[in-house]
Amino acid sequence: MSEPRPSDRHDASESDDTFEEIVDEATQRDPDLAVIEAGSRTLRTRSGPPLGDTVPTRPADPETDRALHAVEQELAGRWGETKLEPSVTRIAALMDVLGEPQRAYPSIHITGTNGKTSTARMIEALLNAFELRTGRYTSPHVQSITERISLDGAPIEAARFIETYEDVKPYVEMVDAQQPYRLSFFEVLTGMAYAAFADAPVDVAVVEVGMGGTWDATNVIDATVAVVTPISLDHTDRLGDTPAEIAGEKSGVIKQGATVILAQQPVDAAQVMLKKAVEVDATVAREGMEFGVGSREIAVGGQLLTLRGLGGEYDQIFLPLYGAHQAHNAAVALAAVEAFFGIGAEQARTLDIDAVRKAFASVLSPGRLEVVRSSPTVVLDAAHNPAGASAAADGISEAFSFSRLIGVVGASGDKDVRGLLEAFEPIFAEVVITQNSSARSMDADELAGIAVEVFGNDRVQVEPRLDDALEAAITLAEEHEEYAGAGVLVTGSVITVGEARLLLGRG
């Protein structure tokens, strides 16, 4: 039986009942990795051997390291990513004086609440497998700012990052002088990414929004493929209080005549996206209809998938990531690449299965149910909202057979921390409450007060310093004579995960 193609456009007159049949309840996803560079304190516990890494450390050359630090300091002096004036006026002005570098290559634009960075990495891997030069822009970073701009699957070299900054700096200063507000940290990095991609040059750019869509700094591209990962409540002070309101902001990435790859969404969010697609004559492919996950089973080091793409079925796909949410991310990524190549609309065929298998088998996503230590096993997950926490809880329960799991939670004060803790309560035997070095971090005692209400007093321990919290959690995992079956999950904030990663010797 043939599957519908994305060229089968949605009829705006369809009833809400039809939407409910078409769009399943939102798949709860692991959040995007968004961690910042942290300090280099030494954890006072035993650490297992390195398990391999793709995240760059500081430059080995002292001069390059000093130059990179100087660039970081200059960028840090601008508005941070949590302070913004919703407009693309400044970034558009920068693109103009730079000669519109973002128009030198086609783009795939990714928005949504959870899953953006994992999906971007998968799309990049697939495009690389078909010998296309790629530029990937994601945010924030794990340990090095250079990770935000990737060329051909690898973070831009520090020297090239510095050179790119120096190249655009005069134009940035020119725009600063003409605008009521200076370009922000994120806007300057976005300009750098687009310039670096044009200079490489790349065949295609894979671009993740920073926040929202309509007024996001990345939204000066006219992407031929727009990807919308699952939408849930986050950044409600800027994007809206309902999935529909948030979808309204994120739908701004859908451009005239584009193809929209729509992950499973809440019904009201799907309605907004489909309405926008109709308005701009965009083609829509919906997860669960035109593409999706055919089957999945747990495998050593990940999972084995059968994916149903726009052009047909792809079986025996090994994905070295944990959790059902990552399988859904893989289906979205595959459909996006098929759409980029015109499959499903212009062509009725599948991509080369060997290339697809090779690409997915190579995918890594630091900070997403990432094992960073053994004996006992320590896992990092950057869940920072209830939807992401729920996905992480499901994923770790499915993939790991821990007899006892200790949580280490440090959260930002502007998040739904109660909802996050409630999602983890069923899987944590005990929780160690802590805080990270960010000014946005919720005070450990304040967070502990909420944790006691969720877990009960006997299951909560407070260690304000993250290194002490990690040591306490590892001790708790070991002391009940369940050494081989105990584990630790560090979560609650992307910043907490980034700092823990360094403390555990992964930086």
Short mmCIF file of C-alpha atoms in Angstrom, two decimals:
data_model
loop_
_atom_site.label_atom_id
_atom_site.label_comp_id
_atom_site.label_asym_id
_atom_site.label_seq_id
_atom_site.Cartn_x
_atom_site.Cartn_y
_atom_site.Cartn_z
CA MET A 1 0.00 0.00 0.00
CA SER A 2 1.55 3.29 -1.05
CA GLU A 3 2.00 6.10 1.46
CA PRO A 4 0.75 9.64 0.90
CA ARG A 5 3.36 12.05 -0.44
CA PRO A 6 4.19 15.43 1.05
CA SER A 7 2.76 17.03 -2.07
CA ASP A 8 -0.68 16.03 -0.78
CA ARG A 9 -1.35 19.43 0.77
CA HIS A 10 -3.51 19.95 3.80
CA ASP A 11 -7.00 21.26 3.13
CA ALA A 12 -7.69 24.15 5.51
CA SER A 13 -11.33 23.10 5.79
CA GLU A 14 -10.54 19.82 7.54
CA SER A 15 -12.20 19.55 10.91
CA ASP A 16 -10.54 19.40 14.31
CA ASP A 17 -11.51 15.73 14.44
CA THR A 18 -9.43 15.11 11.35
CA PHE A 19 -6.50 16.87 12.93
CA GLU A 20 -6.82 14.63 15.96
CA GLU A 21 -6.68 11.60 13.68
CA ILE A 22 -3.71 12.94 11.77
CA VAL A 23 -1.61 14.33 14.58
CA ASP A 24 -0.86 12.16 17.61
CA GLU A 25 -0.31 13.66 21.00
CA ALA A 26 3.05 15.38 21.17
CA THR A 27 5.95 12.99 21.45
CA GLN A 28 7.87 14.04 24.53
CA ARG A 29 11.43 14.68 23.46
CA ASP A 30 14.81 15.03 24.94
CA PRO A 31 15.72 18.74 24.86
CA ASP A 32 18.39 20.18 22.78
CA LEU A 33 21.83 20.23 24.18
CA ALA A 34 22.61 23.76 25.34
CA VAL A 35 25.55 23.93 27.69
CA ILE A 36 28.12 26.63 28.27
CA GLU A 37 31.83 26.55 28.89
CA ALA A 38 32.47 25.83 32.53
CA GLY A 39 35.32 25.89 35.06
CA SER A 40 37.97 23.21 35.45
CA ARG A 41 37.56 22.10 39.04
CA THR A 42 38.72 18.56 39.82
CA LEU A 43 36.18 16.02 41.02
CA ARG A 44 37.33 14.30 44.19
CA THR A 45 36.11 10.88 43.17
CA ARG A 46 37.47 8.05 41.07
CA SER A 47 36.79 8.43 37.39
CA GLY A 48 36.55 5.65 34.85
CA PRO A 49 38.57 5.61 31.61
CA PRO A 50 37.65 8.02 28.79
CA LEU A 51 34.86 6.69 26.63
CA GLY A 52 35.64 8.70 23.50
CA ASP A 53 34.58 12.25 22.69
CA THR A 54 33.83 14.61 19.80
CA VAL A 55 33.83 17.84 21.80
CA PRO A 56 36.94 19.99 21.33
CA THR A 57 38.98 21.16 24.28
CA ARG A 58 40.82 24.46 24.58
CA PRO A 59 43.42 25.08 21.84
CA ALA A 60 46.77 23.50 22.63
CA ASP A 61 48.66 26.48 21.27
CA PRO A 62 48.83 29.14 24.03
CA GLU A 63 48.69 32.05 21.58
CA THR A 64 45.60 30.67 19.85
CA ASP A 65 44.00 29.99 23.21
CA ARG A 66 44.62 33.58 24.32
CA ALA A 67 43.20 34.91 21.07
CA LEU A 68 40.10 32.71 21.39
CA HIS A 69 39.61 33.85 24.97
CA ALA A 70 39.83 37.46 23.84
CA VAL A 71 37.11 36.86 21.24
CA GLU A 72 34.95 35.13 23.86
CA GLN A 73 35.36 38.08 26.19
CA GLU A 74 34.36 40.56 23.49
CA LEU A 75 31.29 38.51 22.62
CA ALA A 76 30.41 38.13 26.32
CA GLY A 77 30.25 41.91 26.58
CA ARG A 78 27.18 41.92 24.35
CA TRP A 79 23.61 41.01 25.22
CA GLY A 80 23.47 37.36 26.20
CA GLU A 81 21.14 34.76 24.77
CA THR A 82 18.54 35.30 27.48
CA LYS A 83 18.23 39.03 26.71
CA LEU A 84 16.86 39.99 23.34
CA GLU A 85 14.85 42.54 21.42
CA PRO A 86 12.64 40.46 19.08
CA SER A 87 13.60 41.70 15.63
CA VAL A 88 15.66 40.61 12.62
CA THR A 89 16.46 44.23 11.75
CA ARG A 90 20.00 44.16 13.12
CA ILE A 91 20.98 40.76 11.69
CA ALA A 92 19.47 41.74 8.31
CA ALA A 93 21.58 44.90 8.34
CA LEU A 94 24.68 42.82 9.10
CA MET A 95 23.89 40.41 6.27
CA ASP A 96 23.48 43.37 3.92
CA VAL A 97 26.91 44.84 4.63
CA LEU A 98 28.49 41.37 4.47
CA GLY A 99 27.04 40.84 0.99
CA GLU A 100 24.23 38.42 1.91
CA PRO A 101 26.42 35.35 2.57
CA GLN A 102 23.40 33.33 3.73
CA ARG A 103 22.11 33.27 0.15
CA ALA A 104 25.20 31.53 -1.21
CA TYR A 105 23.87 28.05 -0.38
CA PRO A 106 20.55 26.27 0.23
CA SER A 107 19.49 25.71 3.84
CA ILE A 108 17.51 23.39 6.08
CA HIS A 109 16.03 25.36 8.99
CA ILE A 110 15.11 23.62 12.25
CA THR A 111 12.76 24.92 14.94
CA GLY A 112 10.75 23.31 17.76
CA THR A 113 11.11 22.98 21.52
CA ASN A 114 12.95 19.70 22.03
CA GLY A 115 15.21 17.63 19.79
CA LYS A 116 16.60 20.34 17.50
CA THR A 117 20.31 19.72 17.98
CA SER A 118 20.09 15.93 17.78
CA THR A 119 18.02 16.25 14.63
CA ALA A 120 20.50 18.74 13.16
CA ARG A 121 23.36 16.34 13.82
CA MET A 122 21.49 13.50 12.11
CA ILE A 123 20.64 15.64 9.08
CA GLU A 124 24.27 16.70 8.83
CA ALA A 125 25.48 13.10 8.99
CA LEU A 126 23.09 12.05 6.23
CA LEU A 127 24.12 14.91 3.95
CA ASN A 128 27.80 14.15 4.56
CA ALA A 129 27.15 10.52 3.66
CA PHE A 130 26.01 11.71 0.23
CA GLU A 131 29.24 13.69 -0.19
CA LEU A 132 27.79 17.14 0.34
CA ARG A 133 29.81 19.78 2.18
CA THR A 134 27.80 20.94 5.15
CA GLY A 135 27.73 23.82 7.57
CA ARG A 136 25.86 23.26 10.83
CA TYR A 137 24.89 26.03 13.25
CA THR A 138 23.56 24.99 16.65
CA SER A 139 23.41 26.59 20.07
CA PRO A 140 24.57 26.82 22.76
CA HIS A 141 27.69 24.70 23.12
CA VAL A 142 28.97 21.92 25.35
CA GLN A 143 32.47 23.06 26.24
CA SER A 144 33.84 25.22 23.43
CA ILE A 145 32.17 28.10 21.62
CA THR A 146 33.63 26.77 18.38
CA GLU A 147 31.17 23.85 18.48
CA ARG A 148 28.37 26.19 17.41
CA ILE A 149 29.77 26.45 13.88
CA SER A 150 30.59 23.11 12.26
CA LEU A 151 31.99 22.40 8.81
CA ASP A 152 31.64 18.92 7.33
CA GLY A 153 30.60 17.48 10.67
CA ALA A 154 33.46 18.90 12.74
CA PRO A 155 33.58 22.05 14.87
CA ILE A 156 35.33 24.92 13.14
CA GLU A 157 39.00 25.12 14.13
CA ALA A 158 39.76 27.72 16.77
CA ALA A 159 42.11 29.64 14.46
CA ARG A 160 39.46 29.80 11.77
CA PHE A 161 36.83 30.88 14.30
CA ILE A 162 39.09 33.74 15.38
CA GLU A 163 39.78 34.68 11.77
CA THR A 164 36.06 34.71 10.97
CA TYR A 165 35.37 36.97 13.93
CA GLU A 166 38.11 39.39 12.90
CA ASP A 167 36.73 39.42 9.34
CA VAL A 168 33.20 40.36 10.40
CA LYS A 169 34.12 42.61 13.32
CA PRO A 170 34.40 45.86 11.30
CA TYR A 171 30.97 45.24 9.78
CA VAL A 172 29.50 44.40 13.18
CA GLU A 173 30.79 47.70 14.53
CA MET A 174 29.34 49.51 11.52
CA VAL A 175 25.88 48.04 12.20
CA ASP A 176 26.22 48.72 15.93
CA ALA A 177 26.72 52.41 15.20
CA GLN A 178 23.56 52.57 13.09
CA GLN A 179 21.14 50.69 15.37
CA PRO A 180 19.39 51.64 18.65
CA TYR A 181 20.81 48.44 20.19
CA ARG A 182 24.10 46.73 19.47
CA LEU A 183 24.09 43.33 17.86
CA SER A 184 23.70 40.63 20.50
CA PHE A 185 26.06 37.74 21.27
CA PHE A 186 23.81 35.37 19.32
CA GLU A 187 23.38 37.73 16.37
CA VAL A 188 27.13 38.14 15.94
CA LEU A 189 27.67 34.38 16.08
CA THR A 190 24.89 33.87 13.54
CA GLY A 191 26.56 36.33 11.20
CA MET A 192 29.88 34.55 11.69
CA ALA A 193 28.30 31.19 10.89
CA TYR A 194 26.70 32.41 7.68
CA ALA A 195 29.96 34.07 6.60
CA ALA A 196 32.00 30.96 7.42
CA PHE A 197 29.62 28.76 5.43
CA ALA A 198 29.91 31.02 2.37
CA ASP A 199 33.68 31.16 2.69
CA ALA A 200 34.10 27.36 3.00
CA PRO A 201 32.04 27.08 0.74
CA VAL A 202 29.34 24.61 1.81
CA ASP A 203 26.78 22.86 -0.36
CA VAL A 204 24.04 23.13 2.26
CA ALA A 205 23.61 24.72 5.68
CA VAL A 206 21.78 23.02 8.56
CA VAL A 207 20.60 25.79 10.85
CA GLU A 208 18.97 25.50 14.28
CA VAL A 209 17.03 28.48 15.58
CA GLY A 210 18.10 30.02 18.85
CA MET A 211 14.58 30.71 20.08
CA GLY A 212 11.20 30.87 18.37
CA GLY A 213 11.39 31.42 14.65
CA THR A 214 9.77 34.57 13.26
CA TRP A 215 12.17 37.01 14.90
CA ASP A 216 15.04 34.62 15.58
CA ALA A 217 18.38 35.89 14.29
CA THR A 218 18.78 32.82 12.08
CA ASN A 219 15.60 33.68 10.20
CA VAL A 220 17.27 35.67 7.42
CA ILE A 221 17.59 32.50 5.34
CA ASP A 222 14.99 31.23 2.90
CA ALA A 223 15.24 27.53 3.65
CA THR A 224 13.88 25.10 1.10
CA VAL A 225 13.15 22.65 3.93
CA ALA A 226 11.72 23.72 7.30
CA VAL A 227 11.81 21.18 10.14
CA VAL A 228 9.57 21.50 13.19
CA THR A 229 10.52 19.22 16.07
CA PRO A 230 7.99 18.64 18.89
CA ILE A 231 6.62 21.76 20.51
CA SER A 232 5.99 21.99 24.25
CA LEU A 233 5.99 24.73 26.87
CA ASP A 234 9.33 26.47 27.31
CA HIS A 235 10.40 30.13 27.19
CA THR A 236 6.76 30.98 27.82
CA ASP A 237 7.64 34.53 28.83
CA ARG A 238 8.81 35.19 25.27
CA LEU A 239 6.98 32.72 23.06
CA GLY A 240 3.53 32.26 24.62
CA ASP A 241 1.67 30.26 27.23
CA THR A 242 0.18 27.55 24.99
CA PRO A 243 1.58 25.22 22.31
CA ALA A 244 -0.51 27.10 19.74
CA GLU A 245 0.99 30.48 20.70
CA ILE A 246 4.50 29.03 20.64
CA ALA A 247 3.80 27.40 17.27
CA GLY A 248 2.75 30.78 15.94
CA GLU A 249 6.22 32.17 16.65
CA LYS A 250 8.02 29.09 15.39
CA SER A 251 6.00 28.92 12.15
CA GLY A 252 7.96 31.94 10.95
CA VAL A 253 10.64 29.61 9.54
CA ILE A 254 8.16 28.28 6.97
CA LYS A 255 8.84 30.17 3.74
CA GLN A 256 7.01 30.46 0.44
CA GLY A 257 6.96 27.16 -1.45
CA ALA A 258 9.10 25.29 1.10
CA THR A 259 8.67 21.73 2.30
CA VAL A 260 7.74 21.40 5.98
CA ILE A 261 8.77 18.29 7.90
CA LEU A 262 6.40 18.23 10.85
CA ALA A 263 7.15 16.02 13.85
CA GLN A 264 4.29 14.82 16.02
CA GLN A 265 2.74 17.82 17.75
CA PRO A 266 -0.03 18.80 20.12
CA VAL A 267 -3.15 19.23 18.01
CA ASP A 268 -3.39 22.99 18.50
CA ALA A 269 0.26 23.46 17.51
CA ALA A 270 -0.21 21.31 14.40
CA GLN A 271 -3.21 23.38 13.37
CA VAL A 272 -1.15 26.57 13.50
CA MET A 273 1.68 25.04 11.48
CA LEU A 274 -0.63 23.61 8.83
CA LYS A 275 -2.48 26.90 8.51
CA LYS A 276 0.81 28.74 7.94
CA ALA A 277 1.85 26.17 5.35
CA VAL A 278 -1.38 26.74 3.43
CA GLU A 279 -0.84 30.52 3.54
CA VAL A 280 2.60 30.30 1.94
CA ASP A 281 1.84 27.38 -0.40
CA ALA A 282 4.26 25.09 1.41
CA THR A 283 4.19 21.31 1.16
CA VAL A 284 3.75 19.42 4.45
CA ALA A 285 4.99 15.96 5.42
CA ARG A 286 3.63 14.79 8.77
CA GLU A 287 5.16 12.27 11.13
CA GLY A 288 2.75 9.39 11.52
CA MET A 289 1.32 9.94 8.04
CA GLU A 290 3.86 10.57 5.29
CA PHE A 291 6.82 9.28 7.33
CA GLY A 292 7.58 7.81 10.75
CA VAL A 293 9.16 5.08 12.85
CA GLY A 294 8.15 1.66 11.60
CA SER A 295 9.73 -0.32 14.41
CA ARG A 296 12.47 -0.07 17.01
CA GLU A 297 14.22 -2.46 19.33
CA ILE A 298 16.91 -2.03 21.95
CA ALA A 299 20.42 -2.89 20.80
CA VAL A 300 23.81 -2.84 22.46
CA GLY A 301 24.88 0.80 22.56
CA GLY A 302 21.69 2.16 21.07
CA GLN A 303 18.72 0.92 19.09
CA LEU A 304 17.85 -0.78 15.82
CA LEU A 305 15.23 0.98 13.70
CA THR A 306 13.03 0.57 10.69
CA LEU A 307 12.18 4.02 9.37
CA ARG A 308 9.42 4.85 6.91
CA GLY A 309 10.60 7.71 4.77
CA LEU A 310 8.91 9.79 2.10
CA GLY A 311 10.23 7.45 -0.59
CA GLY A 312 9.90 4.08 1.10
CA GLU A 313 11.17 1.91 3.95
CA TYR A 314 14.67 1.83 5.42
CA ASP A 315 15.42 -1.17 7.63
CA GLN A 316 18.30 -2.30 9.85
CA ILE A 317 19.21 1.25 10.86
CA PHE A 318 21.49 1.26 13.91
CA LEU A 319 21.30 4.48 15.93
CA PRO A 320 23.86 4.75 18.77
CA LEU A 321 21.56 6.92 20.89
CA TYR A 322 19.07 5.95 23.58
CA GLY A 323 15.36 6.63 23.86
CA ALA A 324 12.24 6.55 21.73
CA HIS A 325 12.53 10.30 21.23
CA GLN A 326 15.81 9.81 19.35
CA ALA A 327 14.14 7.29 17.03
CA HIS A 328 11.52 9.91 16.21
CA ASN A 329 14.27 12.49 15.68
CA ALA A 330 15.87 10.07 13.23
CA ALA A 331 12.63 9.73 11.26
CA VAL A 332 12.33 13.52 11.06
CA ALA A 333 15.96 13.89 9.96
CA LEU A 334 15.58 11.25 7.25
CA ALA A 335 12.42 12.88 5.88
CA ALA A 336 14.16 16.28 5.85
CA VAL A 337 17.05 14.97 3.78
CA GLU A 338 14.70 13.13 1.44
CA ALA A 339 12.75 16.37 0.96
CA PHE A 340 15.98 18.26 0.30
CA PHE A 341 16.76 15.81 -2.51
CA GLY A 342 13.21 16.08 -3.88
CA ILE A 343 12.16 12.60 -2.84
CA GLY A 344 8.43 12.22 -2.23
CA ALA A 345 7.45 15.22 -4.33
CA GLU A 346 9.56 15.05 -7.48
CA GLN A 347 10.93 11.54 -7.21
CA ALA A 348 9.54 8.22 -5.99
CA ARG A 349 12.62 6.40 -4.73
CA THR A 350 14.60 5.79 -1.58
CA LEU A 351 18.04 7.04 -0.67
CA ASP A 352 20.92 4.59 -0.87
CA ILE A 353 20.35 2.34 2.13
CA ASP A 354 24.04 1.69 2.82
CA ALA A 355 24.76 5.41 2.98
CA VAL A 356 21.79 5.95 5.29
CA ARG A 357 22.90 3.14 7.60
CA LYS A 358 26.46 4.46 7.70
CA ALA A 359 25.28 7.97 8.47
CA PHE A 360 23.01 7.07 11.37
CA ALA A 361 25.59 4.70 12.85
CA SER A 362 28.02 7.63 13.08
CA VAL A 363 25.74 10.02 14.98
CA LEU A 364 26.82 11.28 18.39
CA SER A 365 24.90 13.75 20.54
CA PRO A 366 26.87 14.84 23.62
CA GLY A 367 24.78 15.44 26.72
CA ARG A 368 21.83 13.33 25.70
CA LEU A 369 21.71 10.21 27.85
CA GLU A 370 25.47 10.24 27.43
CA VAL A 371 27.52 7.78 29.48
CA VAL A 372 30.62 9.59 30.77
CA ARG A 373 31.86 7.26 33.46
CA SER A 374 31.62 3.62 34.54
CA SER A 375 31.69 1.87 37.93
CA PRO A 376 29.24 3.24 38.77
CA THR A 377 27.73 4.41 35.53
CA VAL A 378 27.23 8.16 35.31
CA VAL A 379 24.88 9.45 32.64
CA LEU A 380 24.36 13.07 31.58
CA ASP A 381 21.14 14.41 30.13
CA ALA A 382 20.40 18.07 29.43
CA ALA A 383 16.67 17.87 30.22
CA HIS A 384 15.55 21.26 31.44
CA ASN A 385 11.78 21.21 30.97
CA PRO A 386 9.10 18.64 31.92
CA ALA A 387 8.78 17.26 28.38
CA GLY A 388 12.50 16.67 28.13
CA ALA A 389 12.63 15.18 31.63
CA SER A 390 9.85 12.76 30.78
CA ALA A 391 11.68 11.65 27.63
CA ALA A 392 14.95 11.24 29.54
CA ALA A 393 13.23 9.24 32.30
CA ASP A 394 11.65 6.91 29.75
CA GLY A 395 14.88 6.56 27.83
CA ILE A 396 17.09 5.71 30.79
CA SER A 397 14.51 3.26 32.16
CA GLU A 398 14.37 1.49 28.82
CA ALA A 399 18.07 1.42 27.99
CA PHE A 400 19.67 0.82 31.41
CA SER A 401 18.83 -1.82 34.00
CA PHE A 402 19.80 0.17 37.07
CA SER A 403 18.75 -1.40 40.34
CA ARG A 404 19.26 1.97 42.00
CA LEU A 405 19.42 5.37 40.28
CA ILE A 406 20.59 8.53 42.03
CA GLY A 407 19.74 11.90 40.52
CA VAL A 408 21.88 15.03 40.57
CA VAL A 409 19.68 18.00 39.73
CA GLY A 410 20.65 21.63 39.26
CA ALA A 411 18.03 23.76 37.53
CA SER A 412 17.60 27.29 36.24
CA GLY A 413 15.24 29.50 38.18
CA ASP A 414 13.16 30.44 35.14
CA LYS A 415 12.12 26.85 34.36
CA ASP A 416 9.22 24.67 35.53
CA VAL A 417 11.35 22.94 38.14
CA ARG A 418 8.44 21.26 39.89
CA GLY A 419 7.29 19.68 36.64
CA LEU A 420 10.83 18.57 35.92
CA LEU A 421 11.28 16.98 39.35
CA GLU A 422 7.90 15.26 39.14
CA ALA A 423 8.93 13.66 35.84
CA PHE A 424 12.03 12.19 37.46
CA GLU A 425 10.47 11.19 40.79
CA PRO A 426 9.44 7.65 39.74
CA ILE A 427 12.97 6.69 38.65
CA PHE A 428 15.19 8.33 41.30
CA ALA A 429 15.79 6.39 44.51
CA GLU A 430 17.31 9.55 45.94
CA VAL A 431 18.17 12.98 44.57
CA VAL A 432 21.10 15.27 45.31
CA ILE A 433 20.11 18.89 44.80
CA THR A 434 22.80 21.30 43.66
CA GLN A 435 23.36 24.41 41.59
CA ASN A 436 25.69 25.45 38.78
CA SER A 437 27.86 28.53 38.35
CA SER A 438 25.36 30.47 36.23
CA ALA A 439 23.63 33.50 37.66
CA ARG A 440 20.38 31.96 36.39
CA SER A 441 20.83 28.85 38.54
CA MET A 442 18.17 28.33 41.19
CA ASP A 443 19.55 28.46 44.73
CA ALA A 444 20.14 24.91 45.97
CA ASP A 445 18.16 25.42 49.17
CA GLU A 446 15.21 26.86 47.27
CA LEU A 447 15.25 23.98 44.80
CA ALA A 448 15.59 21.51 47.68
CA GLY A 449 12.43 22.90 49.25
CA ILE A 450 10.51 21.99 46.12
CA ALA A 451 12.27 18.64 45.88
CA VAL A 452 11.23 17.71 49.44
CA GLU A 453 7.59 18.33 48.47
CA VAL A 454 8.00 16.00 45.47
CA PHE A 455 10.30 13.28 46.85
CA GLY A 456 9.88 13.52 50.63
CA ASN A 457 12.56 14.64 53.06
CA ASP A 458 14.30 11.26 53.35
CA ARG A 459 15.11 11.10 49.63
CA VAL A 460 16.64 14.57 49.27
CA GLN A 461 20.22 15.63 49.95
CA VAL A 462 21.60 19.13 49.35
CA GLU A 463 25.12 19.87 48.11
CA PRO A 464 25.38 23.41 46.70
CA ARG A 465 28.75 22.75 45.00
CA LEU A 466 28.40 20.59 41.92
CA ASP A 467 31.62 18.67 42.56
CA ASP A 468 30.40 17.79 46.05
CA ALA A 469 27.02 16.79 44.63
CA LEU A 470 28.62 14.42 42.13
CA GLU A 471 30.78 12.87 44.83
CA ALA A 472 27.76 12.45 47.13
CA ALA A 473 25.67 10.85 44.38
CA ILE A 474 28.41 8.39 43.46
CA THR A 475 28.80 7.48 47.15
CA LEU A 476 25.05 6.91 47.46
CA ALA A 477 25.11 4.71 44.37
CA GLU A 478 27.91 2.58 45.80
CA GLU A 479 27.03 2.29 49.47
CA HIS A 480 24.03 -0.03 49.22
CA GLU A 481 26.07 -3.00 47.96
CA GLU A 482 24.53 -2.63 44.54
CA TYR A 483 27.71 -1.36 42.93
CA ALA A 484 27.22 -3.19 39.64
CA GLY A 485 23.61 -2.15 39.29
CA ALA A 486 23.66 1.43 40.51
CA GLY A 487 23.83 4.56 38.41
CA VAL A 488 23.82 8.33 38.56
CA LEU A 489 21.90 10.68 36.26
CA VAL A 490 23.03 14.32 36.15
CA THR A 491 20.33 16.57 34.77
CA GLY A 492 18.05 19.57 35.27
CA SER A 493 19.95 22.23 33.36
CA VAL A 494 22.09 22.37 30.29
CA ILE A 495 24.66 24.36 32.26
CA THR A 496 24.75 21.73 35.00
CA VAL A 497 25.43 19.05 32.40
CA GLY A 498 28.21 21.06 30.79
CA GLU A 499 29.99 21.68 34.07
CA ALA A 500 29.56 18.06 35.17
CA ARG A 501 31.04 16.93 31.88
CA LEU A 502 34.21 18.87 32.60
CA LEU A 503 34.37 17.74 36.21
CA LEU A 504 34.17 14.13 35.09
CA GLY A 505 37.13 14.55 32.80
CA ARG A 506 35.37 14.98 29.47
CA GLY A 507 36.75 18.43 28.70
#
